[in-house]
Amino acid sequence: MKAMIRFILTFLFCIAMNAAAPSLRVGVVDLQKVLFFYDEFKILRIELANRSSRYENELNEMEKELNGIKQKLQNTAVSEDDKQALEGDFSRKMFDLQRKYEQYKKKLDESKEEDLEKIKAVVFDEISRIAQVRKLDYVFDQKQLYFGDALDLTDELIEILNRKGKSPTKGTSAKRRSRKN
């Protein structure tokens, strides 16, 4: 019963809002599509993949070293003193490998997050500019708008972002933000 009353009140509120604000202008943007087609985001994905590959190659080399030590340890011809030295070396290198893995993972995550924030700042600045030019009252992510008429700004935003050729991951957005503050 309460759910039915809540539904009716929400419906009446929506009708009242629609009647009270007939000139409400709403825009939508598909942020996933914008990021997918935004050239700077494509570059970021490639850079992250390259960095990840370099780190992975380095870790693989360290792992090969460990496997070599492991094989030497399994050799029965190795003296007890040499075996203890190899075990110490193996433990040290295993610890180094684990530390490097965590360090690289943290570096990649931080770099990705930092660069994503810069890209988002550029995208949101441009959304704001387009909304002001088009005199829109609200702009929502396309996935958040379930019904109603709205102007889709996605393709226009992608075109503007790529035409400007900004490089937020190289420091451009930081300059823009500091000018506003």
XYZ file of N, CA and C in Angstrom:
543
model
N 0.822 -1.188 0.000
C 0.000 0.000 0.000
C 0.869 1.255 0.000
N 1.905 1.257 0.869
C 2.795 2.422 0.925
C 3.524 2.610 -0.392
N 3.893 1.506 -1.021
C 4.600 1.589 -2.304
C 3.688 2.210 -3.363
N 2.410 1.873 -3.338
C 1.453 2.417 -4.308
C 1.275 3.913 -4.090
N 1.179 4.334 -2.835
C 1.033 5.762 -2.527
C 2.282 6.513 -2.945
N 3.449 5.932 -2.651
C 4.713 6.552 -3.039
C 4.792 6.707 -4.562
N 4.374 5.670 -5.298
C 4.374 5.715 -6.759
C 3.452 6.816 -7.272
N 2.267 6.909 -6.717
C 1.295 7.928 -7.156
C 1.821 9.325 -6.858
N 2.382 9.517 -5.665
C 2.942 10.832 -5.323
C 4.099 11.204 -6.243
N 4.968 10.234 -6.550
C 6.093 10.483 -7.454
C 5.578 10.840 -8.842
N 4.575 10.123 -9.300
C 3.994 10.380 -10.612
C 3.388 11.786 -10.654
N 2.632 12.146 -9.626
C 2.022 13.481 -9.571
C 3.094 14.567 -9.482
N 4.159 14.305 -8.739
C 5.259 15.265 -8.633
C 5.904 15.483 -10.003
N 6.120 14.413 -10.740
C 6.722 14.531 -12.078
C 5.826 15.335 -13.008
N 4.529 15.097 -12.935
C 3.587 15.847 -13.776
C 3.603 17.318 -13.386
N 3.610 17.595 -12.093
C 3.637 18.985 -11.612
C 4.933 19.670 -12.036
N 6.038 18.984 -11.938
C 7.326 19.567 -12.340
C 7.344 19.843 -13.833
N 6.761 18.951 -14.595
C 6.714 19.128 -16.037
C 5.849 20.330 -16.400
N 4.753 20.508 -15.699
C 3.876 21.646 -15.958
C 4.500 22.944 -15.470
N 5.212 22.892 -14.362
C 5.813 24.095 -13.785
C 7.060 24.534 -14.536
N 7.737 23.620 -15.166
C 8.983 23.961 -15.860
C 8.961 23.449 -17.299
N 8.106 24.033 -18.136
C 8.015 23.534 -19.506
C 9.269 23.834 -20.323
N 10.100 24.760 -19.868
C 11.275 25.112 -20.648
C 12.544 24.425 -20.142
N 12.393 23.414 -19.326
C 13.542 22.690 -18.810
C 14.244 21.977 -19.959
N 15.537 22.280 -20.120
C 16.302 21.682 -21.219
C 17.338 20.729 -20.629
N 17.308 19.497 -21.129
C 18.172 18.446 -20.597
C 19.022 17.870 -21.724
N 20.285 17.630 -21.409
C 21.197 16.987 -22.345
C 21.713 15.696 -21.748
N 22.144 14.808 -22.612
C 22.735 13.550 -22.148
C 24.053 13.321 -22.875
N 24.934 12.589 -22.201
C 26.221 12.219 -22.769
C 26.485 10.764 -22.417
N 26.886 9.982 -23.400
C 27.295 8.603 -23.153
C 28.790 8.641 -22.832
N 29.118 8.678 -21.543
C 30.508 8.835 -21.121
C 31.394 7.665 -21.551
N 30.855 6.464 -21.575
C 31.644 5.315 -22.036
C 32.031 5.488 -23.495
N 31.096 5.928 -24.303
C 31.383 6.143 -25.725
C 32.385 7.280 -25.899
N 32.230 8.336 -25.111
C 33.163 9.466 -25.198
C 34.580 8.979 -24.901
N 34.741 8.247 -23.810
C 36.075 7.763 -23.459
C 36.608 6.783 -24.496
N 35.739 5.957 -25.036
C 36.175 4.976 -26.029
C 36.706 5.655 -27.290
N 36.066 6.747 -27.703
C 36.457 7.403 -28.943
C 37.347 8.631 -28.742
N 37.592 9.027 -27.520
C 38.441 10.189 -27.245
C 39.902 9.784 -27.470
N 40.574 10.476 -28.374
C 41.936 10.126 -28.766
C 42.899 10.086 -27.585
N 42.783 11.032 -26.671
C 43.687 11.062 -25.524
C 43.505 9.830 -24.635
N 42.284 9.339 -24.534
C 42.041 8.134 -23.741
C 42.626 6.914 -24.447
N 42.534 6.895 -25.773
C 43.146 5.803 -26.544
C 44.651 5.789 -26.309
N 45.267 6.976 -26.332
C 46.706 7.082 -26.094
C 47.039 6.594 -24.687
N 46.225 6.980 -23.718
C 46.443 6.548 -22.334
C 46.393 5.031 -22.235
N 45.422 4.404 -22.874
C 45.318 2.937 -22.835
C 46.570 2.293 -23.419
N 47.071 2.841 -24.524
C 48.280 2.297 -25.164
C 49.493 2.479 -24.259
N 49.628 3.683 -23.682
C 50.757 3.937 -22.782
C 50.733 3.008 -21.580
N 49.566 2.809 -21.005
C 49.449 1.908 -19.850
C 49.777 0.468 -20.241
N 49.323 0.053 -21.413
C 49.625 -1.309 -21.877
C 51.130 -1.469 -22.103
N 51.778 -0.445 -22.663
C 53.228 -0.507 -22.886
C 53.988 -0.579 -21.566
N 53.593 0.275 -20.614
C 54.239 0.251 -19.305
C 54.048 -1.097 -18.629
N 52.843 -1.602 -18.690
C 52.531 -2.889 -18.080
C 53.381 -3.995 -18.716
N 53.535 -3.940 -20.020
C 54.329 -4.931 -20.732
C 55.803 -4.856 -20.315
N 56.335 -3.639 -20.188
C 57.733 -3.476 -19.743
C 57.914 -4.063 -18.352
N 56.988 -3.748 -17.465
C 57.078 -4.251 -16.095
C 56.984 -5.780 -16.093
N 56.080 -6.304 -16.886
C 55.890 -7.751 -16.949
C 57.153 -8.437 -17.461
N 57.788 -7.845 -18.474
C 59.029 -8.420 -19.004
C 60.125 -8.441 -17.942
N 60.233 -7.363 -17.186
C 61.238 -7.300 -16.130
C 60.959 -8.350 -15.056
N 59.699 -8.499 -14.694
C 59.337 -9.506 -13.691
C 59.588 -10.921 -14.212
N 59.339 -11.134 -15.504
C 59.609 -12.446 -16.102
C 61.093 -12.773 -16.060
N 61.945 -11.786 -16.285
C 63.391 -11.997 -16.208
C 63.798 -12.386 -14.789
N 63.223 -11.704 -13.820
C 63.522 -12.034 -12.426
C 63.054 -13.453 -12.097
N 61.900 -13.832 -12.652
C 61.369 -15.171 -12.415
C 62.273 -16.233 -13.052
N 62.830 -15.940 -14.227
C 63.765 -16.878 -14.872
C 64.996 -17.090 -13.996
N 65.476 -15.994 -13.400
C 66.616 -16.092 -12.484
C 66.283 -17.019 -11.322
N 65.096 -16.840 -10.772
C 64.661 -17.688 -9.662
C 64.595 -19.160 -10.071
N 64.092 -19.420 -11.256
C 64.005 -20.800 -11.734
C 65.389 -21.400 -11.909
N 66.339 -20.585 -12.359
C 67.717 -21.067 -12.489
C 68.299 -21.453 -11.140
N 68.066 -20.626 -10.133
C 68.544 -20.929 -8.777
C 67.859 -22.190 -8.248
N 66.563 -22.305 -8.542
C 65.807 -23.468 -8.079
C 66.376 -24.758 -8.673
N 66.741 -24.706 -9.948
C 67.332 -25.880 -10.592
C 68.674 -26.230 -9.961
N 69.468 -25.201 -9.651
C 70.760 -25.450 -9.000
C 70.557 -26.089 -7.630
N 69.504 -25.653 -6.926
C 69.217 -26.224 -5.603
C 68.835 -27.701 -5.698
N 68.186 -28.060 -6.790
C 67.759 -29.449 -6.958
C 68.900 -30.356 -7.405
N 70.011 -29.777 -7.800
C 71.177 -30.539 -8.224
C 71.815 -31.179 -6.986
N 71.979 -32.480 -7.028
C 72.530 -33.209 -5.878
C 74.032 -33.023 -5.732
N 74.681 -32.536 -6.767
C 76.135 -32.372 -6.727
C 76.555 -31.091 -5.999
N 75.600 -30.257 -5.610
C 75.906 -28.988 -4.946
C 76.254 -29.256 -3.482
N 77.347 -28.645 -3.009
C 77.758 -28.831 -1.607
C 76.754 -28.159 -0.669
N 76.818 -28.535 0.589
C 75.882 -28.002 1.593
C 76.065 -26.498 1.773
N 77.306 -26.018 1.776
C 77.572 -24.579 1.905
C 77.003 -23.803 0.715
N 77.223 -24.348 -0.482
C 76.693 -23.698 -1.691
C 75.160 -23.716 -1.677
N 74.610 -24.817 -1.173
C 73.148 -24.943 -1.099
C 72.565 -23.870 -0.171
N 73.205 -23.639 0.975
C 72.723 -22.615 1.906
C 72.817 -21.222 1.280
N 73.907 -20.974 0.565
C 74.080 -19.678 -0.114
C 73.013 -19.503 -1.191
N 72.751 -20.584 -1.938
C 71.719 -20.523 -2.982
C 70.331 -20.314 -2.371
N 70.050 -20.978 -1.235
C 68.750 -20.807 -0.577
C 68.566 -19.363 -0.106
N 69.623 -18.774 0.435
C 69.564 -17.373 0.856
C 69.351 -16.455 -0.334
N 70.069 -16.747 -1.422
C 69.923 -15.962 -2.655
C 68.509 -16.101 -3.216
N 67.998 -17.346 -3.179
C 66.643 -17.603 -3.682
C 65.611 -16.821 -2.862
N 65.737 -16.864 -1.548
C 64.784 -16.156 -0.678
C 64.835 -14.649 -0.926
N 66.046 -14.113 -1.056
C 66.219 -12.674 -1.286
C 65.604 -12.260 -2.624
N 65.873 -13.062 -3.641
C 65.347 -12.726 -4.974
C 63.829 -12.911 -5.046
N 63.317 -13.884 -4.312
C 61.861 -14.081 -4.264
C 61.197 -12.871 -3.598
N 61.802 -12.420 -2.515
C 61.288 -11.235 -1.830
C 61.357 -10.019 -2.756
N 62.474 -9.860 -3.486
C 62.626 -8.747 -4.434
C 61.569 -8.801 -5.528
N 61.297 -10.008 -6.014
C 60.279 -10.181 -7.058
C 58.906 -9.766 -6.543
N 58.561 -10.203 -5.349
C 57.259 -9.847 -4.780
C 57.161 -8.339 -4.539
N 58.248 -7.752 -4.049
C 58.275 -6.309 -3.791
C 58.137 -5.526 -5.099
N 58.864 -5.964 -6.124
C 58.795 -5.304 -7.437
C 57.395 -5.398 -8.019
N 56.783 -6.575 -7.885
C 55.419 -6.759 -8.404
C 54.464 -5.758 -7.749
N 54.515 -5.676 -6.433
C 53.646 -4.743 -5.712
C 53.959 -3.293 -6.094
N 55.229 -2.985 -6.226
C 55.648 -1.628 -6.591
C 55.129 -1.264 -7.988
N 55.277 -2.171 -8.941
C 54.809 -1.893 -10.306
C 53.289 -1.788 -10.361
N 52.624 -2.660 -9.625
C 51.153 -2.610 -9.595
C 50.689 -1.263 -9.045
N 51.316 -0.828 -7.965
C 50.959 0.458 -7.358
C 51.245 1.614 -8.323
N 52.393 1.573 -8.984
C 52.743 2.622 -9.953
C 51.715 2.699 -11.071
N 51.363 1.539 -11.615
C 50.382 1.513 -12.706
C 49.025 2.036 -12.246
N 48.584 1.592 -11.090
C 47.284 2.031 -10.575
C 47.266 3.537 -10.323
N 48.318 4.052 -9.698
C 48.375 5.490 -9.415
C 48.444 6.304 -10.699
N 49.252 5.864 -11.627
C 49.395 6.569 -12.897
C 48.072 6.574 -13.662
N 47.424 5.420 -13.685
C 46.140 5.313 -14.383
C 45.109 6.242 -13.755
N 45.035 6.222 -12.432
C 44.064 7.053 -11.720
C 44.324 8.541 -11.963
N 45.591 8.931 -11.874
C 45.963 10.333 -12.075
C 45.627 10.800 -13.493
N 45.991 9.988 -14.474
C 45.721 10.355 -15.866
C 44.225 10.358 -16.173
N 43.489 9.417 -15.581
C 42.033 9.385 -15.768
C 41.373 10.631 -15.191
N 41.841 11.066 -14.046
C 41.283 12.276 -13.436
C 41.523 13.493 -14.337
N 42.699 13.567 -14.931
C 42.999 14.680 -15.842
C 42.093 14.639 -17.065
N 41.891 13.451 -17.605
C 41.023 13.307 -18.778
C 39.582 13.651 -18.404
N 39.114 13.155 -17.260
C 37.754 13.466 -16.812
C 37.564 14.968 -16.641
N 38.570 15.651 -16.108
C 38.468 17.097 -15.914
C 38.277 17.803 -17.259
N 39.023 17.394 -18.261
C 38.885 17.999 -19.591
C 37.501 17.703 -20.163
N 37.057 16.456 -20.024
C 35.745 16.062 -20.556
C 34.637 16.838 -19.851
N 34.678 16.915 -18.525
C 33.630 17.609 -17.784
C 33.660 19.119 -18.042
N 34.848 19.690 -18.221
C 34.941 21.113 -18.582
C 34.256 21.361 -19.923
N 34.487 20.461 -20.850
C 33.897 20.618 -22.185
C 32.385 20.397 -22.140
N 31.921 19.457 -21.339
C 30.473 19.244 -21.173
C 29.842 20.522 -20.619
N 30.479 21.102 -19.627
C 29.971 22.329 -19.020
C 29.905 23.460 -20.050
N 30.939 23.587 -20.863
C 30.971 24.635 -21.882
C 29.852 24.435 -22.907
N 29.676 23.203 -23.366
C 28.611 22.906 -24.340
C 27.250 23.188 -23.719
N 27.049 22.800 -22.469
C 25.768 23.029 -21.786
C 25.472 24.520 -21.684
N 26.487 25.325 -21.406
C 26.291 26.777 -21.320
C 25.951 27.361 -22.690
N 26.666 26.933 -23.717
C 26.417 27.440 -25.071
C 25.008 27.074 -25.530
N 24.596 25.852 -25.230
C 23.270 25.378 -25.658
C 22.172 25.720 -24.661
N 22.541 26.419 -23.579
C 21.589 26.842 -22.552
C 20.790 25.664 -21.984
N 21.528 24.613 -21.608
C 20.905 23.435 -21.005
C 20.845 23.606 -19.493
N 19.765 23.145 -18.909
C 19.617 23.211 -17.456
C 20.371 22.074 -16.765
N 20.336 20.889 -17.376
C 20.992 19.715 -16.799
C 21.610 18.887 -17.908
N 22.713 18.204 -17.563
C 23.314 17.215 -18.448
C 23.562 15.973 -17.596
N 23.030 14.850 -18.056
C 23.154 13.583 -17.342
C 23.938 12.588 -18.175
N 24.470 11.576 -17.477
C 25.026 10.435 -18.187
C 23.838 9.725 -18.825
N 24.003 9.302 -20.056
C 22.900 8.702 -20.804
C 22.289 7.507 -20.070
N 23.084 6.800 -19.317
C 22.579 5.628 -18.598
C 21.703 6.010 -17.407
N 21.734 7.273 -17.002
C 20.955 7.722 -15.850
C 19.601 8.313 -16.248
N 19.382 8.510 -17.522
C 18.115 9.068 -17.985
C 17.251 7.932 -18.520
N 16.158 7.674 -17.831
C 15.324 6.536 -18.185
C 14.170 6.888 -19.109
N 13.729 8.116 -19.081
C 12.633 8.523 -19.958
C 12.706 10.030 -20.165
N 11.995 10.504 -21.154
C 11.935 11.941 -21.418
C 12.821 12.334 -22.587
N 12.596 13.555 -23.040
C 13.367 14.073 -24.156
C 14.635 14.735 -23.647
N 15.715 14.462 -24.347
C 16.986 15.076 -23.993
C 17.832 15.181 -25.251
N 18.665 16.173 -25.272
C 19.571 16.401 -26.389
C 20.825 15.570 -26.166
N 21.157 14.702 -27.126
C 22.344 13.856 -26.999
C 23.562 14.646 -27.477
N 24.489 14.884 -26.561
C 25.686 15.682 -26.847
C 26.919 14.822 -27.116
N 26.777 13.522 -27.097
C 27.915 12.602 -27.138
C 28.814 12.823 -28.349
N 28.244 12.754 -29.547
C 29.066 12.862 -30.761
C 29.706 14.239 -30.878
N 28.961 15.271 -30.522
C 29.509 16.629 -30.559
C 30.690 16.758 -29.594
N 30.547 16.183 -28.413
C 31.612 16.233 -27.415
C 32.861 15.511 -27.904
N 32.687 14.329 -28.477
C 33.836 13.571 -28.997
C 34.549 14.369 -30.074
N 33.773 14.946 -30.978
C 34.355 15.725 -32.072
C 35.151 16.921 -31.538
N 34.583 17.639 -30.595
C 35.262 18.815 -30.027
C 36.534 18.408 -29.296
N 36.454 17.373 -28.481
C 37.623 16.927 -27.714
C 38.761 16.501 -28.641
N 38.431 15.736 -29.670
C 39.471 15.256 -30.578
C 40.013 16.374 -31.466
N 39.169 17.333 -31.804
C 39.605 18.452 -32.641
C 40.569 19.350 -31.872
N 40.289 19.541 -30.592
C 41.157 20.397 -29.780
C 42.525 19.772 -29.603
N 42.566 18.455 -29.608
C 43.837 17.750 -29.491
C 44.582 18.037 -28.210
N 43.846 18.267 -27.141
C 44.485 18.527 -25.852
C 45.163 17.259 -25.372
N 46.168 17.452 -24.572
C 46.859 16.314 -23.983
C 46.819 16.454 -22.466
N 45.704 16.078 -21.843
C 45.588 16.247 -20.396
C 46.593 15.404 -19.626
N 47.030 14.303 -20.198
C 47.975 13.460 -19.483
C 49.373 14.054 -19.506
N 49.567 15.102 -20.281
C 50.875 15.753 -20.339
C 50.866 17.089 -19.617
N 49.803 17.371 -18.845
C 49.800 18.565 -18.007
C 48.860 19.671 -18.445
N 48.140 19.523 -19.533
C 47.277 20.587 -20.035
C 46.167 20.932 -19.061
N 45.480 19.913 -18.521
C 44.336 20.204 -17.657
C 44.779 20.845 -16.348
N 45.958 20.511 -15.888
C 46.436 21.127 -14.657
C 46.600 22.629 -14.858
N 47.060 23.042 -16.026
C 47.186 24.467 -16.331
C 45.808 25.116 -16.369
N 44.852 24.422 -16.978
C 43.509 24.986 -17.087
C 42.889 25.148 -15.702
N 43.073 24.157 -14.845
C 42.489 24.237 -13.511
C 43.117 25.364 -12.705
N 44.418 25.547 -12.834
C 45.084 26.582 -12.028
C 44.664 27.972 -12.465
N 44.292 28.150 -13.722
C 43.815 29.444 -14.178
C 42.453 29.775 -13.571
N 41.627 28.756 -13.347
C 40.287 28.972 -12.800
C 40.351 29.298 -11.316
N 41.325 28.725 -10.627
C 41.401 28.909 -9.167
C 42.042 30.206 -8.797
